[in-house]
XYZ file of C-alpha atoms in Angstrom:
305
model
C 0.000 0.000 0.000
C 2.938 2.280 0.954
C 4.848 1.508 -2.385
C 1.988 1.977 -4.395
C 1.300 5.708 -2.861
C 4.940 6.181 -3.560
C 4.153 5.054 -7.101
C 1.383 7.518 -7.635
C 3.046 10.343 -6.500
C 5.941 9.946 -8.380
C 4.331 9.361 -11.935
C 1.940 12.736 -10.966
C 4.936 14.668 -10.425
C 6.869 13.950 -13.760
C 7.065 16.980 -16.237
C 5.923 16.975 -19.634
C 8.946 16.616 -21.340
C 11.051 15.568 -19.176
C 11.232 13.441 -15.923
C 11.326 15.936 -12.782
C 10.328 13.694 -10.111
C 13.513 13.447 -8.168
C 13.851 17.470 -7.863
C 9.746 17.800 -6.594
C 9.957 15.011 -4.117
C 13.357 15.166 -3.236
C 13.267 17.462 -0.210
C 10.180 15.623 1.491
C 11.150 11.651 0.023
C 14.700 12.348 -0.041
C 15.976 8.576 1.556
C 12.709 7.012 0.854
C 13.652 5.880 -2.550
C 17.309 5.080 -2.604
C 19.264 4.579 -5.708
C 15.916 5.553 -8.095
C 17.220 8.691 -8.930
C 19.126 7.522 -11.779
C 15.847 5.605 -13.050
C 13.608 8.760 -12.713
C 15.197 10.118 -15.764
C 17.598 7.700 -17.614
C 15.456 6.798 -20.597
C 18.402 5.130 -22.431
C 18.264 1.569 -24.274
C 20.719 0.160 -25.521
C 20.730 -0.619 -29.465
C 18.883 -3.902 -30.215
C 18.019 -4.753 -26.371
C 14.259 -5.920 -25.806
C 12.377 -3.238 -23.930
C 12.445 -3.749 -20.222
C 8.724 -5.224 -19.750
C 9.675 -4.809 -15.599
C 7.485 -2.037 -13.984
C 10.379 0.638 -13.276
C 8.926 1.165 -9.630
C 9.948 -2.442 -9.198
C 13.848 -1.269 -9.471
C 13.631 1.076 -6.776
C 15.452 0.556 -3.565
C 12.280 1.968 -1.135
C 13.038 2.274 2.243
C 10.213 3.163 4.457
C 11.946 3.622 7.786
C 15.197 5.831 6.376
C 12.169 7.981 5.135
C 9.804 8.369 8.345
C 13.466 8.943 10.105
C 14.211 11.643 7.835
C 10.961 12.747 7.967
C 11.100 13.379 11.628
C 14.305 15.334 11.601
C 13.185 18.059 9.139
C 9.871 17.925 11.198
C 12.370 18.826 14.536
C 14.209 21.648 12.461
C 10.551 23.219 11.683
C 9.336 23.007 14.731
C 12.715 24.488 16.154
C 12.893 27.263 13.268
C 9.292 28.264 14.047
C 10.088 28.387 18.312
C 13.272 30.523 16.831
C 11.414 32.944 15.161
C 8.280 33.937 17.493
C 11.350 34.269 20.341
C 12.994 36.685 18.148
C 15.328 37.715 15.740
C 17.919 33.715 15.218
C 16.313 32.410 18.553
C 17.139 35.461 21.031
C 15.474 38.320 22.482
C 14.782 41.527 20.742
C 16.039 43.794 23.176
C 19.454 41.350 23.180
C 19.247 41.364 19.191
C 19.750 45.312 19.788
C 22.116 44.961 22.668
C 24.872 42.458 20.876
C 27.652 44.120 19.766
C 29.873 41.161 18.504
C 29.523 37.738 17.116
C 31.131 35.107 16.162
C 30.101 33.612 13.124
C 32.611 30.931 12.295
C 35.486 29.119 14.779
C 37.348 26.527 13.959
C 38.258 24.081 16.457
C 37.442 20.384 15.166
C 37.058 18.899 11.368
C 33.113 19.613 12.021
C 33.563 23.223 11.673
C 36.147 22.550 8.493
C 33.456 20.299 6.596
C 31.128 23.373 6.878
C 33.726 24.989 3.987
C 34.596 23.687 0.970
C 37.626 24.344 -1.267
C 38.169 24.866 -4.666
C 41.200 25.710 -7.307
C 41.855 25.929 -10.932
C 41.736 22.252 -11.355
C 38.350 22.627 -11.792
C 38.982 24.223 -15.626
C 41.794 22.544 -16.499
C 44.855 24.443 -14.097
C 47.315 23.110 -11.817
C 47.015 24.706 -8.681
C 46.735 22.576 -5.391
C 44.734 24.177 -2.215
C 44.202 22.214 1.014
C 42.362 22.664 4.197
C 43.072 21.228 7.824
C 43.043 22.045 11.284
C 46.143 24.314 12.371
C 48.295 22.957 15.298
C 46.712 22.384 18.534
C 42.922 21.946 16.713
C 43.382 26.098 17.068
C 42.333 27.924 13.733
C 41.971 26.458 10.140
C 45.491 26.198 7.617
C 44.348 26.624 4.233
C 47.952 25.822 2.223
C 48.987 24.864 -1.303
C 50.654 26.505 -4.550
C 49.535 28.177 -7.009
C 50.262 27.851 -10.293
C 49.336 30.326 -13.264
C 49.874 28.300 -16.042
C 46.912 28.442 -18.668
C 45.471 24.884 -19.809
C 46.153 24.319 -23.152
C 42.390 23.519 -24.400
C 42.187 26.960 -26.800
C 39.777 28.587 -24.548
C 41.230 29.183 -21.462
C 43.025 32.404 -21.040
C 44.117 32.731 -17.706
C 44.595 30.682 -14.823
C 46.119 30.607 -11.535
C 43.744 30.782 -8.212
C 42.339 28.939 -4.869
C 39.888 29.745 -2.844
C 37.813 28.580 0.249
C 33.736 29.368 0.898
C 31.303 28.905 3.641
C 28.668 26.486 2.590
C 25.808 28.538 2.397
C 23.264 28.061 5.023
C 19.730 25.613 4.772
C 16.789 25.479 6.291
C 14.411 22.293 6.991
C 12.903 20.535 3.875
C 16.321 22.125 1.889
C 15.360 25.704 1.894
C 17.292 28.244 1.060
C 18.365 30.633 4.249
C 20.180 33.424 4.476
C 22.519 35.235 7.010
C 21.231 38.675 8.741
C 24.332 40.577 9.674
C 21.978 44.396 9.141
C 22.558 44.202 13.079
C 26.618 44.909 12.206
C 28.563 47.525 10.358
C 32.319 45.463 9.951
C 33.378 42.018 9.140
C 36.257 41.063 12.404
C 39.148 38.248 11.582
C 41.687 37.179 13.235
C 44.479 35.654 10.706
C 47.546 35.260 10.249
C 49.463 34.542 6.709
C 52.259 34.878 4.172
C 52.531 38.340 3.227
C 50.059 37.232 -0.042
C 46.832 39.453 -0.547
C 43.279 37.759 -0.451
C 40.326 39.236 -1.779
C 37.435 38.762 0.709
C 33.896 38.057 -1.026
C 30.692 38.266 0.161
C 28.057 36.558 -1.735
C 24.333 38.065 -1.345
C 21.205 37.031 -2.488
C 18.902 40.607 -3.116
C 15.445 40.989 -3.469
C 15.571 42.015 -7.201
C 16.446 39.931 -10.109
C 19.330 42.420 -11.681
C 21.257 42.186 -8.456
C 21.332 38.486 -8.199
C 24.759 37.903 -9.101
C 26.478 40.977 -7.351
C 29.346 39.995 -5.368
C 31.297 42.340 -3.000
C 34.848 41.736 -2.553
C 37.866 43.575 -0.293
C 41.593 43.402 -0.579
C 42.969 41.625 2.583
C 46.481 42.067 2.859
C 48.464 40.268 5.388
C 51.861 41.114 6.861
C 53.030 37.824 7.363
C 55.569 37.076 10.267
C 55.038 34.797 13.757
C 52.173 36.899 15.009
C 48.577 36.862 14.500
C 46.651 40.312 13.501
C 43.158 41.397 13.757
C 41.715 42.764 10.892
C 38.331 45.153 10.911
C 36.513 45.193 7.422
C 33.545 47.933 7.718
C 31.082 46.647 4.934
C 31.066 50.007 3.340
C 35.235 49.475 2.107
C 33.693 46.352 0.318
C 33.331 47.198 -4.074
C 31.089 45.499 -6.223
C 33.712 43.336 -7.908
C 30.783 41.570 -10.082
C 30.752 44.955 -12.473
C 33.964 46.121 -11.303
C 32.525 49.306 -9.322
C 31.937 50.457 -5.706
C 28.459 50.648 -4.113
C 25.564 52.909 -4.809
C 22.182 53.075 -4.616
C 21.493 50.832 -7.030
C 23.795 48.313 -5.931
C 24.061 48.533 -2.505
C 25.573 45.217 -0.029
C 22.156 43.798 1.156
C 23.485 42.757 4.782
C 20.201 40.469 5.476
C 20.218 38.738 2.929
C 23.915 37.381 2.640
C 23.886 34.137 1.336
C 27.837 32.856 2.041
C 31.283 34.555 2.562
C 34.932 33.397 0.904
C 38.556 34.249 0.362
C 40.146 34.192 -3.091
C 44.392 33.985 -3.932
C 44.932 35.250 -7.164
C 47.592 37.252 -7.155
C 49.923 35.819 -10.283
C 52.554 34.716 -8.093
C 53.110 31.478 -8.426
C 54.568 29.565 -5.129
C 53.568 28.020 -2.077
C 51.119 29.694 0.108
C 49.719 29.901 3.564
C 46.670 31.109 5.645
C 45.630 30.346 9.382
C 42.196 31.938 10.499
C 41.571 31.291 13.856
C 37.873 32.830 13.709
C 35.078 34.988 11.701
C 32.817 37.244 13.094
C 30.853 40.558 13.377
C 31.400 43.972 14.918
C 29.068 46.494 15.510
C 31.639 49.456 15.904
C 29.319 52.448 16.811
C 32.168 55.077 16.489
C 32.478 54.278 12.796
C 30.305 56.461 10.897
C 31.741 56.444 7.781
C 29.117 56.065 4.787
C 31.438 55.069 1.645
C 35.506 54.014 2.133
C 36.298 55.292 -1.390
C 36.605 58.805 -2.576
C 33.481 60.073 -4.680
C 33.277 63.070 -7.098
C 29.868 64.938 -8.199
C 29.275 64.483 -11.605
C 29.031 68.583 -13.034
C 28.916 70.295 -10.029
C 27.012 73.307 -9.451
C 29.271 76.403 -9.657
């Protein structure tokens, strides 16, 4: 009886066209039907084979329990999510929403806080650059190490090459929805690093509310002094440029600070070599003395005389 409902609401949900089942029910199914992705939409027989007379729903791997189990978990991040949100703004109270001043968004101090970044290099179109992540030395900050190397592929298309980089995996809700980060509350971005002397360009990815902002990206120059010691660096959110058109803020393209969707660091800096960063921790400062609107020099266009 189970199987068959499965069944049913599998063959309703496929597209005309084309076979969509596995992205409608995936959030809600999700480990119910193992291993039947490949069968939603792999149409493919082989030249000369008899058609498979076998009902497909008879290849898939249904488990009932790993679904009611996963079933019950998203149910427990709902129910916590909705308890969250009539306490106040992320679980706590307004007047202490108001009140906070700092906050720590990111530590890291076991290989469960690395696994919530990924890492990524040049490999990925062809290049040679290696980039590696692991816990520093005493399980105290994060060592992303490797070299870079800026030599082009040779495919014909590639014209430049040469960077690593490591991102925050973006934040999700129960039943895989999107979420977003709300730092409005906070006027700087606080690290505490320590590296090589290279300069990394800090991004922050949002997610606006209109459709010809969706891929902005903000980025900042980080340089770092290398040396023994650690330093502390204080981004204000207004020194960060719109790197996705090559311009600083305005009013059409402002940083949307509650609706930030991930943050990163990028090495691209044409040097090729070994390189080295240890972040001991992310977070947020609400600096009240800094008032300044715009980091960057601006110049009225024909000024009134």
């Amino acid at each position: 009886m189970t199987m068959a409902l499965a069944v049913t609401l599998l063959n309703r949900t496929c597209l005309p066209g084309r076979c969509g089942r596995h992205r409608v029910l995936q959030p809600l199914l999700g480990t119910v039907l193992v291993g039947s992705v490949s069968k939603c939409y792999s149409s493919y027989r082989r030249p000369g084979a008899q058609p498979e007379i076998k009902p497909s729903w008879r290849n898939m791997d249904f488990s009932f329990k790993k679904g009611i189990n996963a079933l019950k978990t998203q149910l427990s991040l709902l129910k916590k999510e909705t308890e969250d949100h009539l306490t106040g703004p992320e679980g706590h109270s307004f007047s202490q929403y108001l009140l906070e001043q700092t906050k720590v968004m990111w530590e890291f101090r076991s290989q469960e806080d690395l696994n919530k970044w990924v890492i990524s290099s040049d490999v990925e179109i062809g290049g040679k650059s290696e980039v590696y992540l692991k816990l520093g030395r005493n399980n105290q900050g994060a060592l992303l190490y490797g070299i870079l190397n800026t030599e082009v592929p040779r495919d014909g298309e590639t014209k430049y090459s040469g960077y690593c980089s490591m991102r925050a995996k973006p934040p999700v809700g129960s039943f895989a929805r999107k979420k977003y980060y709300d730092w409005s509350n906070f006027n700087s971005l606080y690290l505490r690093v320590r590296g090589d002397g290279r300069p990394w360009m800090v991004n922050i990815y949002t997610d606006p509310y209109f459709s010809h902002q969706k891929d902005d990206l903000y980025s900042y120059f980080m340089f770092t002094r290398g040396g023994p010691y650690w330093e502390e660096i204080k981004i204000p959110f207004s020194k960060f440029f719109l790197s996705s058109q090559g311009r600083v803020q305005d009013d059409q393209h402002p940083i949307w600070l509650d609706k930030i969707s991930t943050l990163g660091f990028t090495l691209g800096d044409k040097v090729d070599g070994p390189f080295q960063l240890e972040i001991d921790f992310i977070g947020l400062l609400s600096d009240r003395a800094h008032t300044e609107e715009f980091a960057y020099e601006t110049y009225e266009r024909n000024p009134r005389i």
